[in-house]
């Protein structure tokens, strides 16, 4: 290591312990950020110097008290006192029920279990999540208060941060308990009640009390969904209800018209059938997803999250693109624990943003990188997002099969991000950043056991064990391995915390899945899925009668529809709606079910990086202090190849090879061609050919066309795409030679002069430059510990403004930036 480079001590084990909750990072954002870019004429070995305490602790706070960031939810209350203890006890009891169901299922059947599960979790939603509604002051003053209505300042003392449920919250929780328990209560109420068997016997012949209870549960689920995800999904559910009730009034000549359903029929389909509230979505949440959230909580408390980030930092210590690689690798590894895009982006960003800033990445580009890397967590085995379990249930295949389908697409996704990272490292002329994490091999030798439980899941699935039992055994192994590190022992108290936190983590998913039953039941009863699929196909056939073009147009229409749908609803709901509405259209055109399902799955997930509602980008922008909308567009740029790869699944027969469905040779050549296509798209979006230099507009256009042709996976298109790639490379080489020749002539004609100091610089120091759009340098001067404002006209290669990051845009949540170590 060069002299004068301060090293940061390793942070493994510094995460929150049983009695040491992690600090929130809101106050840290008040510190000014610094960005310094390297002069291209200075040696590449010059590293950014970072203060001793620069690298903050991993932003995975104690799971029992954390404000939750998830793809399906809004932040929950931070409960305190007896209410917190009561919620934790109920959640722990639900966890025991879930674990018991794995080994000794309830004899009454799956629907009985789902009723009991919903009875346990739905009341907790009203206690753990705020309503977000404000009553008029005159009315609110007359209502009794069970706790403060106002959410206090999070920086206030703990005693002043109590955020307790109000009287309406307790009322809704009690009502949810009664309504959910009603089908199984062995109490007769006239013709109603009488227990579970009597309730099932009345299917299709509900009495008024049954209809009332079903209607109340409908309202409660929509309200729970609104509290956890916002207004959009509840509005979508109401639209489907309206279609089911008023569809009979539509002109019967319309394709989407149906005979109509009365209110009793709708409630019967929702409340007393296997396709409504207690359908496949809630079944998946109550059997698979909750077990994986418990596993993630246990793994996190055992110190695995901190280890994964430390390992990523240690693996890329000195290269120019090490900072970007660290962020991407951290997102991938931490995603195996969380399975959540937004949570991964926020957690990784809190640790890696100081490194990215010192390397010289603009805030928006760094935020886009973090968002794209975080969303990859939902696509990455072995803990894919919640929708992956629904894929397995709908197609009646094992979860291991779905993991196999996701391997090559995941590699292509992260290949595209890594290539974009390498390109940006050259475009922004970033510097190496030295972080003292020790040897990566030493970290692996000491803490590599954290990988064991992940490997166990795959091995147990491979030998035929069910996914539920595999994850339970892996969770038990993670508990035992935690005793290898005294700082992260999972004592009985911490096991209680992990189990209750795992159930609390599934609350928003359960609300979404329960509400999604409204959509699936309405679609099933009215036949909307087949009707909409017919409309989609007929729309494509109206433009052409060529079967290949019809399929291509249908796929494009479906991709646009899924992208728009994903803007409005969470990933899980987006997949469910997309599968029941758009899936039949793809199946009708001969697309294999696995390819169609993964197509819908990927576009549902990628809505997390699609403007204007890219949740992962919003979370990353909060960390970096960058502007939100530009951060979204940068995230879209990093993830662009992932938007095109799913189209390859369904357009041609060889597209299935990218899902691992073929012989080893077929899978290998399809994977290699896919890698070449992703590389071509990276050149098109980044404007740089690695190993050669900047690519002009013509070369970028050629690369874009080549990438599209290569991903079509047809022999003719592959040949043309490969030729275009070669032409783009040769054209870039020729451009580089011409530029080098012109530069040599200019250097011979113009004598070298001493670089002037930029006016307004605070003191002397090295001159730092950042490339402008045409190769011109935007000057900065001053020592690294005292950055100066950038020239107002300086811009990055893509034309975006390069702002001085000592202002509000450079403030990063989660960073603890101090002066350089001397």
PDB file of N, CA and C in Angstrom, residues 463-541:
ATOM      1  N   UNK A 463     -31.802 -32.897  -3.466  1.00  0.00           N
ATOM      2  CA  UNK A 463     -32.027 -34.293  -3.084  1.00  0.00           C
ATOM      3  C   UNK A 463     -33.508 -34.600  -2.910  1.00  0.00           C
ATOM      4  N   UNK A 464     -34.367 -33.633  -3.209  1.00  0.00           N
ATOM      5  CA  UNK A 464     -35.798 -33.897  -3.219  1.00  0.00           C
ATOM      6  C   UNK A 464     -36.566 -33.413  -2.019  1.00  0.00           C
ATOM      7  N   UNK A 465     -35.922 -32.719  -1.093  1.00  0.00           N
ATOM      8  CA  UNK A 465     -36.635 -32.211   0.067  1.00  0.00           C
ATOM      9  C   UNK A 465     -37.498 -31.013  -0.341  1.00  0.00           C
ATOM     10  N   UNK A 466     -38.617 -30.821   0.317  1.00  0.00           N
ATOM     11  CA  UNK A 466     -39.483 -29.691  -0.009  1.00  0.00           C
ATOM     12  C   UNK A 466     -38.805 -28.380   0.354  1.00  0.00           C
ATOM     13  N   UNK A 467     -39.214 -27.295  -0.311  1.00  0.00           N
ATOM     14  CA  UNK A 467     -38.614 -25.988  -0.055  1.00  0.00           C
ATOM     15  C   UNK A 467     -38.850 -25.546   1.382  1.00  0.00           C
ATOM     16  N   UNK A 468     -40.022 -25.877   1.939  1.00  0.00           N
ATOM     17  CA  UNK A 468     -40.315 -25.461   3.304  1.00  0.00           C
ATOM     18  C   UNK A 468     -39.380 -26.118   4.306  1.00  0.00           C
ATOM     19  N   UNK A 469     -39.188 -27.424   4.161  1.00  0.00           N
ATOM     20  CA  UNK A 469     -38.287 -28.111   5.095  1.00  0.00           C
ATOM     21  C   UNK A 469     -36.838 -27.693   4.869  1.00  0.00           C
ATOM     22  N   UNK A 470     -36.460 -27.480   3.629  1.00  0.00           N
ATOM     23  CA  UNK A 470     -35.079 -27.084   3.336  1.00  0.00           C
ATOM     24  C   UNK A 470     -34.740 -25.763   4.018  1.00  0.00           C
ATOM     25  N   UNK A 471     -35.639 -24.785   3.950  1.00  0.00           N
ATOM     26  CA  UNK A 471     -35.338 -23.491   4.551  1.00  0.00           C
ATOM     27  C   UNK A 471     -35.383 -23.565   6.071  1.00  0.00           C
ATOM     28  N   UNK A 472     -36.224 -24.432   6.641  1.00  0.00           N
ATOM     29  CA  UNK A 472     -36.241 -24.588   8.096  1.00  0.00           C
ATOM     30  C   UNK A 472     -34.921 -25.196   8.575  1.00  0.00           C
ATOM     31  N   UNK A 473     -34.439 -26.224   7.880  1.00  0.00           N
ATOM     32  CA  UNK A 473     -33.159 -26.822   8.264  1.00  0.00           C
ATOM     33  C   UNK A 473     -32.021 -25.814   8.100  1.00  0.00           C
ATOM     34  N   UNK A 474     -32.058 -25.016   7.020  1.00  0.00           N
ATOM     35  CA  UNK A 474     -31.026 -23.997   6.825  1.00  0.00           C
ATOM     36  C   UNK A 474     -31.077 -22.944   7.923  1.00  0.00           C
ATOM     37  N   UNK A 475     -32.285 -22.603   8.374  1.00  0.00           N
ATOM     38  CA  UNK A 475     -32.414 -21.647   9.469  1.00  0.00           C
ATOM     39  C   UNK A 475     -31.812 -22.208  10.754  1.00  0.00           C
ATOM     40  N   UNK A 476     -32.089 -23.480  11.034  1.00  0.00           N
ATOM     41  CA  UNK A 476     -31.490 -24.113  12.205  1.00  0.00           C
ATOM     42  C   UNK A 476     -29.976 -24.138  12.131  1.00  0.00           C
ATOM     43  N   UNK A 477     -29.426 -24.388  10.935  1.00  0.00           N
ATOM     44  CA  UNK A 477     -27.980 -24.387  10.772  1.00  0.00           C
ATOM     45  C   UNK A 477     -27.407 -22.991  11.010  1.00  0.00           C
ATOM     46  N   UNK A 478     -28.093 -21.959  10.511  1.00  0.00           N
ATOM     47  CA  UNK A 478     -27.623 -20.589  10.732  1.00  0.00           C
ATOM     48  C   UNK A 478     -27.596 -20.248  12.216  1.00  0.00           C
ATOM     49  N   UNK A 479     -28.577 -20.739  12.969  1.00  0.00           N
ATOM     50  CA  UNK A 479     -28.592 -20.511  14.419  1.00  0.00           C
ATOM     51  C   UNK A 479     -27.373 -21.164  15.068  1.00  0.00           C
ATOM     52  N   UNK A 480     -27.084 -22.392  14.696  1.00  0.00           N
ATOM     53  CA  UNK A 480     -25.937 -23.092  15.291  1.00  0.00           C
ATOM     54  C   UNK A 480     -24.619 -22.409  14.912  1.00  0.00           C
ATOM     55  N   UNK A 481     -24.486 -21.994  13.656  1.00  0.00           N
ATOM     56  CA  UNK A 481     -23.240 -21.382  13.211  1.00  0.00           C
ATOM     57  C   UNK A 481     -23.014 -20.012  13.829  1.00  0.00           C
ATOM     58  N   UNK A 482     -24.074 -19.381  14.305  1.00  0.00           N
ATOM     59  CA  UNK A 482     -23.893 -18.056  14.913  1.00  0.00           C
ATOM     60  C   UNK A 482     -23.012 -18.124  16.151  1.00  0.00           C
ATOM     61  N   UNK A 483     -22.911 -19.303  16.787  1.00  0.00           N
ATOM     62  CA  UNK A 483     -22.109 -19.429  17.998  1.00  0.00           C
ATOM     63  C   UNK A 483     -20.611 -19.498  17.690  1.00  0.00           C
ATOM     64  N   UNK A 484     -20.254 -19.453  16.405  1.00  0.00           N
ATOM     65  CA  UNK A 484     -18.839 -19.355  16.042  1.00  0.00           C
ATOM     66  C   UNK A 484     -18.311 -17.937  16.195  1.00  0.00           C
ATOM     67  N   UNK A 485     -19.196 -16.979  16.379  1.00  0.00           N
ATOM     68  CA  UNK A 485     -18.799 -15.580  16.566  1.00  0.00           C
ATOM     69  C   UNK A 485     -19.511 -15.066  17.819  1.00  0.00           C
ATOM     70  N   UNK A 486     -18.760 -14.816  18.858  1.00  0.00           N
ATOM     71  CA  UNK A 486     -19.362 -14.453  20.142  1.00  0.00           C
ATOM     72  C   UNK A 486     -20.217 -13.202  20.040  1.00  0.00           C
ATOM     73  N   UNK A 487     -19.848 -12.289  19.155  1.00  0.00           N
ATOM     74  CA  UNK A 487     -20.593 -11.038  19.035  1.00  0.00           C
ATOM     75  C   UNK A 487     -21.973 -11.244  18.433  1.00  0.00           C
ATOM     76  N   UNK A 488     -22.224 -12.369  17.802  1.00  0.00           N
ATOM     77  CA  UNK A 488     -23.499 -12.585  17.115  1.00  0.00           C
ATOM     78  C   UNK A 488     -24.200 -13.860  17.565  1.00  0.00           C
ATOM     79  N   UNK A 489     -23.959 -14.269  18.801  1.00  0.00           N
ATOM     80  CA  UNK A 489     -24.649 -15.450  19.308  1.00  0.00           C
ATOM     81  C   UNK A 489     -26.159 -15.256  19.239  1.00  0.00           C
ATOM     82  N   UNK A 490     -26.848 -16.260  18.726  1.00  0.00           N
ATOM     83  CA  UNK A 490     -28.304 -16.231  18.693  1.00  0.00           C
ATOM     84  C   UNK A 490     -28.822 -16.905  19.958  1.00  0.00           C
ATOM     85  N   UNK A 491     -28.876 -16.128  21.014  1.00  0.00           N
ATOM     86  CA  UNK A 491     -29.404 -16.593  22.286  1.00  0.00           C
ATOM     87  C   UNK A 491     -30.914 -16.765  22.170  1.00  0.00           C
ATOM     88  N   UNK A 492     -31.546 -17.434  23.142  1.00  0.00           N
ATOM     89  CA  UNK A 492     -33.009 -17.584  23.065  1.00  0.00           C
ATOM     90  C   UNK A 492     -33.745 -16.258  22.870  1.00  0.00           C
ATOM     91  N   UNK A 493     -33.267 -15.211  23.521  1.00  0.00           N
ATOM     92  CA  UNK A 493     -33.923 -13.903  23.358  1.00  0.00           C
ATOM     93  C   UNK A 493     -33.806 -13.406  21.921  1.00  0.00           C
ATOM     94  N   UNK A 494     -32.640 -13.595  21.308  1.00  0.00           N
ATOM     95  CA  UNK A 494     -32.457 -13.116  19.938  1.00  0.00           C
ATOM     96  C   UNK A 494     -33.186 -14.016  18.946  1.00  0.00           C
ATOM     97  N   UNK A 495     -33.313 -15.309  19.261  1.00  0.00           N
ATOM     98  CA  UNK A 495     -34.118 -16.187  18.405  1.00  0.00           C
ATOM     99  C   UNK A 495     -35.577 -15.742  18.432  1.00  0.00           C
ATOM    100  N   UNK A 496     -36.067 -15.396  19.619  1.00  0.00           N
ATOM    101  CA  UNK A 496     -37.422 -14.848  19.730  1.00  0.00           C
ATOM    102  C   UNK A 496     -37.558 -13.601  18.863  1.00  0.00           C
ATOM    103  N   UNK A 497     -36.563 -12.739  18.920  1.00  0.00           N
ATOM    104  CA  UNK A 497     -36.584 -11.507  18.121  1.00  0.00           C
ATOM    105  C   UNK A 497     -36.609 -11.828  16.631  1.00  0.00           C
ATOM    106  N   UNK A 498     -35.777 -12.784  16.203  1.00  0.00           N
ATOM    107  CA  UNK A 498     -35.708 -13.118  14.779  1.00  0.00           C
ATOM    108  C   UNK A 498     -37.013 -13.714  14.273  1.00  0.00           C
ATOM    109  N   UNK A 499     -37.605 -14.614  15.050  1.00  0.00           N
ATOM    110  CA  UNK A 499     -38.850 -15.249  14.612  1.00  0.00           C
ATOM    111  C   UNK A 499     -39.986 -14.228  14.528  1.00  0.00           C
ATOM    112  N   UNK A 500     -40.099 -13.388  15.542  1.00  0.00           N
ATOM    113  CA  UNK A 500     -41.164 -12.388  15.491  1.00  0.00           C
ATOM    114  C   UNK A 500     -40.912 -11.380  14.388  1.00  0.00           C
ATOM    115  N   UNK A 501     -39.649 -10.999  14.164  1.00  0.00           N
ATOM    116  CA  UNK A 501     -39.341 -10.057  13.090  1.00  0.00           C
ATOM    117  C   UNK A 501     -39.622 -10.668  11.724  1.00  0.00           C
ATOM    118  N   UNK A 502     -39.369 -11.970  11.583  1.00  0.00           N
ATOM    119  CA  UNK A 502     -39.666 -12.610  10.304  1.00  0.00           C
ATOM    120  C   UNK A 502     -41.139 -12.556   9.973  1.00  0.00           C
ATOM    121  N   UNK A 503     -41.996 -12.770  10.971  1.00  0.00           N
ATOM    122  CA  UNK A 503     -43.445 -12.686  10.737  1.00  0.00           C
ATOM    123  C   UNK A 503     -43.857 -11.249  10.459  1.00  0.00           C
ATOM    124  N   UNK A 504     -43.296 -10.304  11.210  1.00  0.00           N
ATOM    125  CA  UNK A 504     -43.627  -8.905  10.952  1.00  0.00           C
ATOM    126  C   UNK A 504     -43.166  -8.474   9.570  1.00  0.00           C
ATOM    127  N   UNK A 505     -42.094  -9.070   9.077  1.00  0.00           N
ATOM    128  CA  UNK A 505     -41.648  -8.735   7.736  1.00  0.00           C
ATOM    129  C   UNK A 505     -42.584  -9.215   6.650  1.00  0.00           C
ATOM    130  N   UNK A 506     -43.408 -10.223   6.936  1.00  0.00           N
ATOM    131  CA  UNK A 506     -44.312 -10.758   5.926  1.00  0.00           C
ATOM    132  C   UNK A 506     -45.676 -10.095   5.981  1.00  0.00           C
ATOM    133  N   UNK A 507     -45.926  -9.204   6.928  1.00  0.00           N
ATOM    134  CA  UNK A 507     -47.243  -8.574   7.052  1.00  0.00           C
ATOM    135  C   UNK A 507     -47.681  -7.876   5.767  1.00  0.00           C
ATOM    136  N   UNK A 508     -46.848  -7.017   5.157  1.00  0.00           N
ATOM    137  CA  UNK A 508     -47.306  -6.360   3.924  1.00  0.00           C
ATOM    138  C   UNK A 508     -47.515  -7.337   2.782  1.00  0.00           C
ATOM    139  N   UNK A 509     -46.685  -8.384   2.703  1.00  0.00           N
ATOM    140  CA  UNK A 509     -46.848  -9.367   1.638  1.00  0.00           C
ATOM    141  C   UNK A 509     -48.160 -10.123   1.828  1.00  0.00           C
ATOM    142  N   UNK A 510     -48.483 -10.455   3.080  1.00  0.00           N
ATOM    143  CA  UNK A 510     -49.744 -11.146   3.351  1.00  0.00           C
ATOM    144  C   UNK A 510     -50.931 -10.265   2.978  1.00  0.00           C
ATOM    145  N   UNK A 511     -50.848  -8.982   3.274  1.00  0.00           N
ATOM    146  CA  UNK A 511     -51.937  -8.070   2.907  1.00  0.00           C
ATOM    147  C   UNK A 511     -52.092  -7.992   1.397  1.00  0.00           C
ATOM    148  N   UNK A 512     -50.970  -7.904   0.694  1.00  0.00           N
ATOM    149  CA  UNK A 512     -51.015  -7.845  -0.767  1.00  0.00           C
ATOM    150  C   UNK A 512     -51.579  -9.140  -1.339  1.00  0.00           C
ATOM    151  N   UNK A 513     -51.117 -10.276  -0.825  1.00  0.00           N
ATOM    152  CA  UNK A 513     -51.580 -11.566  -1.352  1.00  0.00           C
ATOM    153  C   UNK A 513     -53.061 -11.791  -1.056  1.00  0.00           C
ATOM    154  N   UNK A 514     -53.511 -11.368   0.132  1.00  0.00           N
ATOM    155  CA  UNK A 514     -54.933 -11.489   0.431  1.00  0.00           C
ATOM    156  C   UNK A 514     -55.774 -10.629  -0.492  1.00  0.00           C
ATOM    157  N   UNK A 515     -55.318  -9.389  -0.723  1.00  0.00           N
ATOM    158  CA  UNK A 515     -56.048  -8.511  -1.643  1.00  0.00           C
ATOM    159  C   UNK A 515     -55.967  -9.010  -3.076  1.00  0.00           C
ATOM    160  N   UNK A 516     -54.853  -9.638  -3.432  1.00  0.00           N
ATOM    161  CA  UNK A 516     -54.733 -10.174  -4.789  1.00  0.00           C
ATOM    162  C   UNK A 516     -55.760 -11.259  -5.052  1.00  0.00           C
ATOM    163  N   UNK A 517     -56.256 -11.905  -3.988  1.00  0.00           N
ATOM    164  CA  UNK A 517     -57.329 -12.884  -4.169  1.00  0.00           C
ATOM    165  C   UNK A 517     -58.570 -12.271  -4.781  1.00  0.00           C
ATOM    166  N   UNK A 518     -58.793 -10.976  -4.560  1.00  0.00           N
ATOM    167  CA  UNK A 518     -59.920 -10.287  -5.193  1.00  0.00           C
ATOM    168  C   UNK A 518     -59.756 -10.315  -6.709  1.00  0.00           C
ATOM    169  N   UNK A 519     -58.548 -10.084  -7.159  1.00  0.00           N
ATOM    170  CA  UNK A 519     -58.279 -10.034  -8.603  1.00  0.00           C
ATOM    171  C   UNK A 519     -58.381 -11.420  -9.218  1.00  0.00           C
ATOM    172  N   UNK A 520     -57.780 -12.412  -8.572  1.00  0.00           N
ATOM    173  CA  UNK A 520     -57.802 -13.761  -9.151  1.00  0.00           C
ATOM    174  C   UNK A 520     -59.218 -14.336  -9.150  1.00  0.00           C
ATOM    175  N   UNK A 521     -59.976 -14.110  -8.063  1.00  0.00           N
ATOM    176  CA  UNK A 521     -61.336 -14.657  -8.009  1.00  0.00           C
ATOM    177  C   UNK A 521     -62.237 -13.997  -9.050  1.00  0.00           C
ATOM    178  N   UNK A 522     -62.120 -12.677  -9.194  1.00  0.00           N
ATOM    179  CA  UNK A 522     -62.930 -11.977 -10.195  1.00  0.00           C
ATOM    180  C   UNK A 522     -62.576 -12.433 -11.600  1.00  0.00           C
ATOM    181  N   UNK A 523     -61.285 -12.592 -11.856  1.00  0.00           N
ATOM    182  CA  UNK A 523     -60.854 -13.038 -13.181  1.00  0.00           C
ATOM    183  C   UNK A 523     -61.363 -14.445 -13.472  1.00  0.00           C
ATOM    184  N   UNK A 524     -61.333 -15.315 -12.469  1.00  0.00           N
ATOM    185  CA  UNK A 524     -61.796 -16.686 -12.658  1.00  0.00           C
ATOM    186  C   UNK A 524     -63.295 -16.746 -12.896  1.00  0.00           C
ATOM    187  N   UNK A 525     -64.060 -16.003 -12.104  1.00  0.00           N
ATOM    188  CA  UNK A 525     -65.522 -16.054 -12.210  1.00  0.00           C
ATOM    189  C   UNK A 525     -66.042 -15.430 -13.498  1.00  0.00           C
ATOM    190  N   UNK A 526     -65.347 -14.421 -14.019  1.00  0.00           N
ATOM    191  CA  UNK A 526     -65.835 -13.702 -15.207  1.00  0.00           C
ATOM    192  C   UNK A 526     -65.166 -14.150 -16.494  1.00  0.00           C
ATOM    193  N   UNK A 527     -64.063 -14.908 -16.400  1.00  0.00           N
ATOM    194  CA  UNK A 527     -63.336 -15.294 -17.605  1.00  0.00           C
ATOM    195  C   UNK A 527     -62.573 -14.150 -18.239  1.00  0.00           C
ATOM    196  N   UNK A 528     -62.223 -13.123 -17.433  1.00  0.00           N
ATOM    197  CA  UNK A 528     -61.565 -11.945 -17.979  1.00  0.00           C
ATOM    198  C   UNK A 528     -60.204 -12.270 -18.584  1.00  0.00           C
ATOM    199  N   UNK A 529     -59.464 -13.227 -17.988  1.00  0.00           N
ATOM    200  CA  UNK A 529     -58.135 -13.533 -18.486  1.00  0.00           C
ATOM    201  C   UNK A 529     -58.148 -13.985 -19.934  1.00  0.00           C
ATOM    202  N   UNK A 530     -59.018 -14.932 -20.257  1.00  0.00           N
ATOM    203  CA  UNK A 530     -59.099 -15.421 -21.636  1.00  0.00           C
ATOM    204  C   UNK A 530     -59.591 -14.332 -22.576  1.00  0.00           C
ATOM    205  N   UNK A 531     -60.518 -13.498 -22.110  1.00  0.00           N
ATOM    206  CA  UNK A 531     -61.043 -12.442 -22.965  1.00  0.00           C
ATOM    207  C   UNK A 531     -59.980 -11.384 -23.271  1.00  0.00           C
ATOM    208  N   UNK A 532     -59.229 -10.984 -22.248  1.00  0.00           N
ATOM    209  CA  UNK A 532     -58.186  -9.989 -22.478  1.00  0.00           C
ATOM    210  C   UNK A 532     -57.073 -10.557 -23.350  1.00  0.00           C
ATOM    211  N   UNK A 533     -56.739 -11.827 -23.145  1.00  0.00           N
ATOM    212  CA  UNK A 533     -55.716 -12.459 -23.981  1.00  0.00           C
ATOM    213  C   UNK A 533     -56.150 -12.463 -25.441  1.00  0.00           C
ATOM    214  N   UNK A 534     -57.428 -12.757 -25.677  1.00  0.00           N
ATOM    215  CA  UNK A 534     -57.933 -12.746 -27.045  1.00  0.00           C
ATOM    216  C   UNK A 534     -57.842 -11.347 -27.654  1.00  0.00           C
ATOM    217  N   UNK A 535     -58.140 -10.322 -26.856  1.00  0.00           N
ATOM    218  CA  UNK A 535     -58.036  -8.943 -27.354  1.00  0.00           C
ATOM    219  C   UNK A 535     -56.596  -8.605 -27.713  1.00  0.00           C
ATOM    220  N   UNK A 536     -55.660  -9.028 -26.880  1.00  0.00           N
ATOM    221  CA  UNK A 536     -54.251  -8.722 -27.120  1.00  0.00           C
ATOM    222  C   UNK A 536     -53.762  -9.363 -28.410  1.00  0.00           C
ATOM    223  N   UNK A 537     -54.115 -10.619 -28.607  1.00  0.00           N
ATOM    224  CA  UNK A 537     -53.680 -11.324 -29.818  1.00  0.00           C
ATOM    225  C   UNK A 537     -54.361 -10.743 -31.055  1.00  0.00           C
ATOM    226  N   UNK A 538     -55.658 -10.440 -30.946  1.00  0.00           N
ATOM    227  CA  UNK A 538     -56.368  -9.884 -32.098  1.00  0.00           C
ATOM    228  C   UNK A 538     -55.828  -8.508 -32.464  1.00  0.00           C
ATOM    229  N   UNK A 539     -55.373  -7.745 -31.474  1.00  0.00           N
ATOM    230  CA  UNK A 539     -54.768  -6.453 -31.769  1.00  0.00           C
ATOM    231  C   UNK A 539     -53.507  -6.594 -32.591  1.00  0.00           C
ATOM    232  N   UNK A 540     -52.690  -7.622 -32.276  1.00  0.00           N
ATOM    233  CA  UNK A 540     -51.489  -7.864 -33.069  1.00  0.00           C
ATOM    234  C   UNK A 540     -51.841  -8.386 -34.453  1.00  0.00           C
ATOM    235  N   UNK A 541     -52.836  -9.266 -34.540  1.00  0.00           N
ATOM    236  CA  UNK A 541     -53.223  -9.822 -35.834  1.00  0.00           C
ATOM    237  C   UNK A 541     -53.856  -8.774 -36.750  1.00  0.00           C
TER     238      UNK A 541
END
